XYZ file of C-alpha atoms in Angstrom:
427
model
C -2.624 21.684 15.450
C -2.104 24.491 17.902
C 1.234 26.251 18.189
C 3.192 25.902 21.439
C 3.719 29.045 23.486
C 6.264 29.972 26.116
C 5.192 30.857 29.685
C 5.250 34.569 28.809
C 2.651 34.036 26.141
C 5.004 34.431 23.176
C 5.241 32.036 20.263
C 7.695 29.185 20.858
C 10.582 29.830 18.453
C 10.984 26.074 17.940
C 7.343 25.539 17.061
C 8.042 25.328 13.354
C 10.811 22.795 13.766
C 9.948 19.261 12.619
C 9.175 16.752 15.317
C 10.375 13.172 15.307
C 8.925 11.598 12.162
C 8.328 8.362 14.036
C 6.124 10.031 16.635
C 2.532 8.723 16.818
C -0.448 10.781 15.787
C -3.938 10.958 17.169
C -6.208 10.010 14.300
C -8.904 12.456 15.249
C -6.422 15.267 14.857
C -5.218 13.793 11.603
C -8.574 13.200 9.944
C -10.874 15.615 11.685
C -8.730 18.593 12.557
C -5.340 17.960 10.992
C -2.647 17.678 13.585
C 0.255 15.682 14.891
C 2.631 13.560 12.926
C 1.931 10.894 10.387
C 2.441 7.223 11.016
C -0.276 6.754 13.609
C -3.666 5.145 13.656
C -6.898 6.195 12.040
C -9.208 3.942 14.031
C -9.523 4.654 17.750
C -7.958 1.653 19.488
C -9.565 2.149 22.886
C -12.874 0.871 21.505
C -14.288 -0.686 18.337
C -15.705 2.212 16.354
C -19.086 1.755 14.696
C -18.757 2.285 10.956
C -21.123 2.646 8.025
C -19.580 2.099 4.586
C -20.783 3.854 1.443
C -20.370 3.146 -2.258
C -21.516 4.558 -5.582
C -22.564 2.285 -8.458
C -21.543 3.944 -11.713
C -22.843 3.095 -15.208
C -21.404 -0.164 -16.508
C -20.668 -1.484 -13.020
C -22.982 -4.291 -11.910
C -24.310 -4.582 -8.384
C -22.308 -7.736 -7.656
C -19.063 -5.876 -8.335
C -20.114 -3.026 -6.042
C -21.049 -5.468 -3.288
C -17.735 -7.343 -3.646
C -15.877 -4.070 -3.295
C -17.880 -3.194 -0.178
C -17.252 -6.682 1.225
C -13.533 -6.050 0.809
C -13.887 -2.618 2.415
C -15.615 -4.318 5.350
C -12.605 -6.610 5.727
C -10.269 -3.619 5.549
C -12.190 -1.793 8.273
C -12.157 -4.906 10.453
C -8.401 -5.238 9.942
C -8.023 -1.598 10.979
C -9.877 -2.367 14.213
C -13.476 -1.206 13.751
C -16.905 -2.736 13.092
C -19.059 -2.162 10.010
C -22.685 -2.094 11.139
C -24.354 -0.850 7.945
C -23.738 -0.112 4.269
C -25.326 2.224 1.760
C -25.117 2.273 -2.049
C -26.350 4.903 -4.482
C -26.493 4.390 -8.240
C -25.375 7.534 -10.018
C -24.057 8.566 -13.424
C -21.107 10.170 -11.606
C -20.191 11.083 -8.016
C -21.553 14.437 -6.853
C -18.570 16.849 -7.039
C -19.351 18.553 -3.727
C -20.565 15.668 -1.578
C -19.912 12.406 -3.503
C -23.566 11.414 -2.858
C -26.672 13.300 -3.869
C -28.303 15.691 -1.427
C -31.138 13.314 -0.556
C -28.775 10.390 -0.007
C -26.604 12.474 2.305
C -29.704 13.281 4.361
C -30.622 9.577 4.468
C -27.078 8.713 5.502
C -27.188 11.236 8.330
C -30.429 9.709 9.625
C -28.884 6.230 9.580
C -25.809 7.479 11.400
C -27.906 9.030 14.143
C -30.152 5.975 14.469
C -27.236 3.523 14.626
C -24.917 5.708 16.730
C -22.258 5.686 13.998
C -18.808 7.050 14.819
C -17.295 7.242 11.333
C -18.466 6.967 7.726
C -16.084 5.252 5.281
C -16.477 5.764 1.524
C -15.313 3.121 -0.949
C -13.723 5.626 -3.337
C -11.173 8.297 -2.531
C -12.871 11.541 -1.556
C -11.592 14.897 -2.683
C -10.587 17.237 0.152
C -13.690 19.339 -0.539
C -15.991 16.297 -0.472
C -14.540 15.116 2.832
C -14.889 18.562 4.400
C -18.470 19.039 3.165
C -19.564 15.558 4.244
C -18.181 15.991 7.754
C -20.084 19.268 8.087
C -23.331 17.743 6.821
C -23.056 14.433 8.700
C -21.680 15.835 11.941
C -19.088 13.064 12.212
C -15.804 11.901 10.716
C -15.895 10.985 7.016
C -12.948 9.120 5.506
C -12.327 6.877 2.505
C -10.833 3.526 1.511
C -7.445 5.152 0.968
C -7.325 6.406 4.565
C -8.208 2.952 5.907
C -5.494 1.257 3.832
C -2.971 3.844 4.989
C -4.020 3.142 8.573
C -3.465 -0.606 8.180
C -0.048 0.032 6.668
C 0.782 2.284 9.631
C -0.154 -0.522 12.044
C 1.949 -3.120 10.223
C 5.066 -1.079 9.420
C 7.894 -2.298 11.644
C 11.161 -1.606 9.850
C 12.648 1.878 9.655
C 12.169 1.860 5.893
C 8.581 0.666 6.142
C 7.688 3.350 8.663
C 9.269 6.058 6.528
C 7.382 4.850 3.445
C 4.044 4.807 5.251
C 4.601 8.210 6.832
C 5.469 9.736 3.471
C 2.332 8.239 1.919
C 0.212 9.590 4.774
C 1.680 13.065 4.406
C 1.022 13.078 0.669
C -2.567 12.078 1.341
C -3.146 14.487 4.211
C -1.421 17.612 2.943
C -4.189 18.586 0.466
C -6.712 17.943 3.259
C -5.020 20.317 5.666
C -7.359 23.196 6.375
C -7.921 25.633 9.185
C -10.834 24.735 11.433
C -11.999 26.981 14.204
C -10.715 30.353 15.273
C -7.311 29.090 16.395
C -6.309 28.171 12.858
C -7.679 31.296 11.254
C -6.010 33.730 13.615
C -2.989 35.570 12.298
C 0.222 34.923 14.174
C 3.223 37.206 14.206
C 5.212 39.426 16.474
C 8.609 40.073 17.913
C 10.774 36.980 18.156
C 8.590 34.695 16.020
C 10.033 32.499 13.297
C 6.730 32.130 11.533
C 6.940 35.202 9.361
C 4.700 38.261 9.543
C 1.012 37.494 9.615
C 1.493 33.760 9.093
C -1.548 31.654 9.949
C -1.444 28.439 11.923
C -2.478 26.679 8.717
C 0.648 27.964 6.996
C 2.833 26.869 9.927
C 1.302 23.390 9.872
C 1.720 23.122 6.127
C 5.362 24.177 6.290
C 6.056 21.588 9.006
C 4.496 18.837 6.942
C 6.392 19.793 3.783
C 9.665 19.856 5.732
C 9.035 16.392 7.156
C 8.124 15.083 3.714
C 11.440 16.346 2.364
C 13.267 14.583 5.193
C 11.501 11.293 4.487
C 12.090 11.591 0.744
C 15.812 12.064 1.409
C 15.875 8.976 3.653
C 14.146 6.881 1.009
C 16.520 8.099 -1.701
C 19.354 6.745 0.440
C 17.506 3.424 0.650
C 17.068 3.396 -3.122
C 20.812 3.955 -3.608
C 21.555 1.075 -1.232
C 19.189 -1.191 -3.179
C 20.875 -0.165 -6.405
C 24.223 -1.243 -4.939
C 22.689 -4.598 -3.979
C 21.233 -4.965 -7.463
C 24.630 -4.436 -9.077
C 26.188 -6.981 -6.716
C 23.509 -9.510 -7.667
C 24.181 -8.967 -11.344
C 27.894 -9.531 -10.802
C 27.058 -12.761 -8.982
C 24.915 -13.851 -11.966
C 22.008 -14.813 -9.697
C 18.562 -14.588 -11.333
C 15.913 -12.758 -9.284
C 12.450 -14.264 -8.849
C 9.936 -11.890 -7.240
C 6.696 -13.094 -5.679
C 3.823 -10.688 -6.342
C 0.060 -10.788 -6.000
C -3.034 -9.628 -4.198
C -2.890 -9.118 -0.467
C -3.483 -12.268 1.587
C -2.953 -14.531 -1.438
C -0.319 -16.488 0.480
C 2.897 -14.924 -0.850
C 4.760 -15.033 2.474
C 3.572 -18.588 3.113
C 4.928 -19.578 -0.298
C 8.282 -17.892 0.403
C 8.500 -19.785 3.697
C 7.642 -23.055 1.949
C 10.300 -22.512 -0.724
C 13.138 -21.174 1.423
C 12.313 -21.630 5.134
C 12.517 -17.830 5.347
C 10.582 -17.653 8.605
C 8.774 -14.426 7.666
C 5.490 -13.453 9.300
C 2.576 -15.233 7.646
C -0.928 -14.429 8.839
C -4.424 -14.760 7.413
C -5.092 -11.027 7.289
C -4.681 -8.133 4.896
C -1.245 -6.540 4.499
C 0.401 -8.629 7.216
C 3.749 -8.236 5.419
C 5.086 -4.881 4.209
C 8.846 -5.423 4.087
C 10.539 -7.234 1.208
C 12.432 -10.386 2.209
C 15.025 -12.047 -0.044
C 16.312 -15.620 0.282
C 18.357 -17.990 -1.874
C 16.597 -20.924 -3.521
C 18.170 -23.984 -5.132
C 16.173 -25.164 -8.135
C 16.136 -28.736 -9.476
C 19.301 -29.198 -11.501
C 21.382 -27.100 -9.128
C 20.573 -23.601 -10.393
C 20.726 -20.939 -7.662
C 18.260 -18.029 -7.668
C 17.176 -15.275 -5.304
C 13.510 -15.170 -4.289
C 11.920 -11.994 -2.919
C 8.528 -11.456 -1.305
C 6.782 -8.100 -1.786
C 3.981 -6.069 -0.252
C 0.547 -7.224 -1.392
C -1.650 -5.369 -3.876
C -5.336 -4.518 -3.626
C -8.031 -2.917 -5.759
C -7.853 0.888 -5.616
C -4.404 0.746 -4.026
C -3.626 4.366 -3.098
C -1.258 6.051 -5.512
C 0.476 7.604 -2.502
C 1.478 4.134 -1.309
C 2.675 3.007 -4.721
C 4.918 6.060 -4.958
C 6.168 5.864 -1.362
C 6.927 2.123 -1.664
C 8.672 2.566 -5.013
C 12.058 1.414 -3.679
C 10.444 -1.758 -2.276
C 8.391 -2.434 -5.405
C 11.432 -2.026 -7.653
C 12.240 -5.678 -6.923
C 9.376 -6.460 -9.305
C 10.730 -4.305 -12.117
C 14.237 -5.742 -11.622
C 13.070 -9.362 -11.588
C 13.925 -11.964 -14.195
C 10.617 -13.686 -13.411
C 7.474 -12.714 -11.496
C 5.701 -15.504 -9.629
C 2.175 -14.079 -9.576
C 0.337 -15.744 -6.682
C -3.465 -15.791 -6.838
C -5.873 -17.048 -4.176
C -7.818 -19.803 -5.942
C -10.445 -19.739 -3.178
C -11.273 -16.039 -3.700
C -14.761 -15.191 -5.024
C -13.281 -13.498 -8.109
C -9.634 -14.481 -8.743
C -9.612 -12.793 -12.148
C -10.413 -9.485 -10.424
C -7.394 -9.996 -8.169
C -5.200 -10.604 -11.225
C -6.490 -7.421 -12.874
C -5.853 -5.331 -9.743
C -2.307 -6.680 -9.372
C -1.630 -6.134 -13.069
C -2.714 -2.500 -12.740
C -0.088 -1.908 -10.047
C 2.592 -3.785 -11.993
C 1.863 -1.602 -15.007
C 2.074 1.524 -12.845
C 5.549 0.654 -11.565
C 6.831 -0.360 -14.999
C 6.949 -4.140 -14.510
C 4.476 -5.047 -17.250
C 7.200 -6.513 -19.489
C 8.671 -8.858 -16.877
C 7.776 -12.530 -17.617
C 5.139 -13.952 -15.270
C 4.265 -17.381 -13.942
C 0.709 -17.616 -12.609
C 0.412 -19.676 -9.428
C -3.012 -20.639 -8.082
C -2.509 -20.953 -4.332
C -4.712 -22.505 -1.634
C -5.465 -25.589 -3.728
C -6.040 -27.416 -0.449
C -8.936 -25.063 0.353
C -10.407 -24.882 -3.164
C -9.102 -27.877 -5.174
C -11.807 -27.727 -7.844
C -11.357 -24.015 -8.436
C -7.550 -24.326 -8.521
C -7.690 -27.156 -11.069
C -10.196 -25.264 -13.239
C -8.123 -22.068 -13.193
C -4.898 -23.935 -13.998
C -6.600 -25.620 -16.959
C -7.970 -22.281 -18.181
C -4.507 -20.673 -18.057
C -1.988 -22.951 -19.820
C 1.442 -22.810 -18.237
C 0.126 -21.873 -14.794
C 0.529 -24.038 -11.692
C -1.839 -24.959 -8.848
C -0.225 -25.303 -5.421
C -0.870 -25.258 -1.711
C 1.800 -23.254 0.055
C 0.323 -24.471 3.339
C 0.652 -28.221 2.626
C 3.388 -28.246 -0.022
C 1.207 -29.793 -2.724
C 2.345 -28.792 -6.217
C 5.606 -27.198 -5.042
C 7.809 -29.586 -7.051
C 5.890 -28.701 -10.209
C 6.263 -25.007 -9.360
C 10.040 -25.330 -8.969
C 10.322 -27.078 -12.334
C 8.190 -24.376 -13.949
C 10.361 -21.603 -12.474
C 13.510 -23.277 -13.808
C 11.957 -23.765 -17.251
C 10.827 -20.118 -17.454
C 14.236 -18.793 -16.438
C 16.034 -20.987 -18.963
C 13.613 -19.958 -21.697
C 14.226 -16.281 -20.920
C 18.008 -16.615 -20.988
C 20.147 -16.428 -24.096
C 23.426 -18.278 -24.632
C 26.014 -16.190 -26.453
C 29.408 -17.596 -27.463
C 32.219 -15.064 -27.674
C 35.812 -15.490 -28.801
C 38.051 -13.015 -26.975
C 41.734 -12.654 -27.910
C 44.041 -13.704 -25.098
C 45.648 -10.263 -25.027
C 42.317 -8.457 -24.520
C 42.108 -8.747 -20.768
C 40.241 -5.439 -20.691
C 37.367 -7.007 -22.636
C 37.164 -9.933 -20.233
C 37.210 -7.540 -17.279
C 34.387 -5.512 -18.808
C 32.300 -8.647 -19.395
C 32.736 -9.753 -15.794
C 31.973 -6.255 -14.551
C 28.774 -5.862 -16.583
């Protein structure tokens, strides 16, 4: 990121002021030579980049698991707008600290990249800043990781003000440790009469200060959102409406299920992370009980910690829920893996104690698998959110779980103790 200058050649005194946090960023500046603002795209949209994906098979991890993870990474890259043309796996006792892969494998990877005219190399595990820097030097092309691709997809799909702020904050947290001076322009000392940069401050330091300032602004915005959600939560408690939160792996059909239950009309597409914003609707259960149902952002294996932290205010609907409806794609190659990945995120946000109802979705696509999974997990339900099959059973199960989790307490309050009654209604 080069500093603006005035026509007289002096440093622009506004150069260290934060730009609009919603401004787009060129991904090559962001992931090659750090620059611009967060919230933009990683994959070049003017053409379909050619990608090679890379994984490491560690001890205790079988090849099928590695291949499934790379298959998912391929889908992520496709969702981001690029084409995977090759993959490479190395079995190691541990990733190489400096380059992730061993020296010989890096050389092999470089040869493949040159032979296949590869634009970018994507690694299945998060690279350290040093690994990314070293790999780009050795390979002569952009090297990124699964985390960067997921962040890119979130940036594409964020539409609300809150969603954009959350994604931008996550991108900044990811990119800040990777900010480094490249080339003479970032290593030159800047300073002089009329500058606001401080004596002898490098461009790297200016860039870092800008990013930190923007992060603070976004964090303040999201704290305001969290306070607003807390107000809504208190209002819900006063209204005595139970909260049912739909959670699960990305593309499991959560938004489709919300639409089926409540006619919410939210976006429902067969692609990863199509929905980022939480949507809440009222649902009438059999017997007349009223509840609130909320959809959430989908989970995925190796979900970046930066996203979990940035989306904390959105994910709090899971920790506040009276019941989690955990939707699982019954047609997935390894549904149990999806459950484990979602459970990891739920544990991270503190929702591990919230009661869950497992729902095997897409029974119309995989009826045998859905029936087998439902039988193997007593108390779970198989449904098709697309056709409506099994929805009545699901509604009954939700009502039963909520009633089982509630406790009836009989209190005798003296007529003169209006303050006690007021406190009960308030709390």
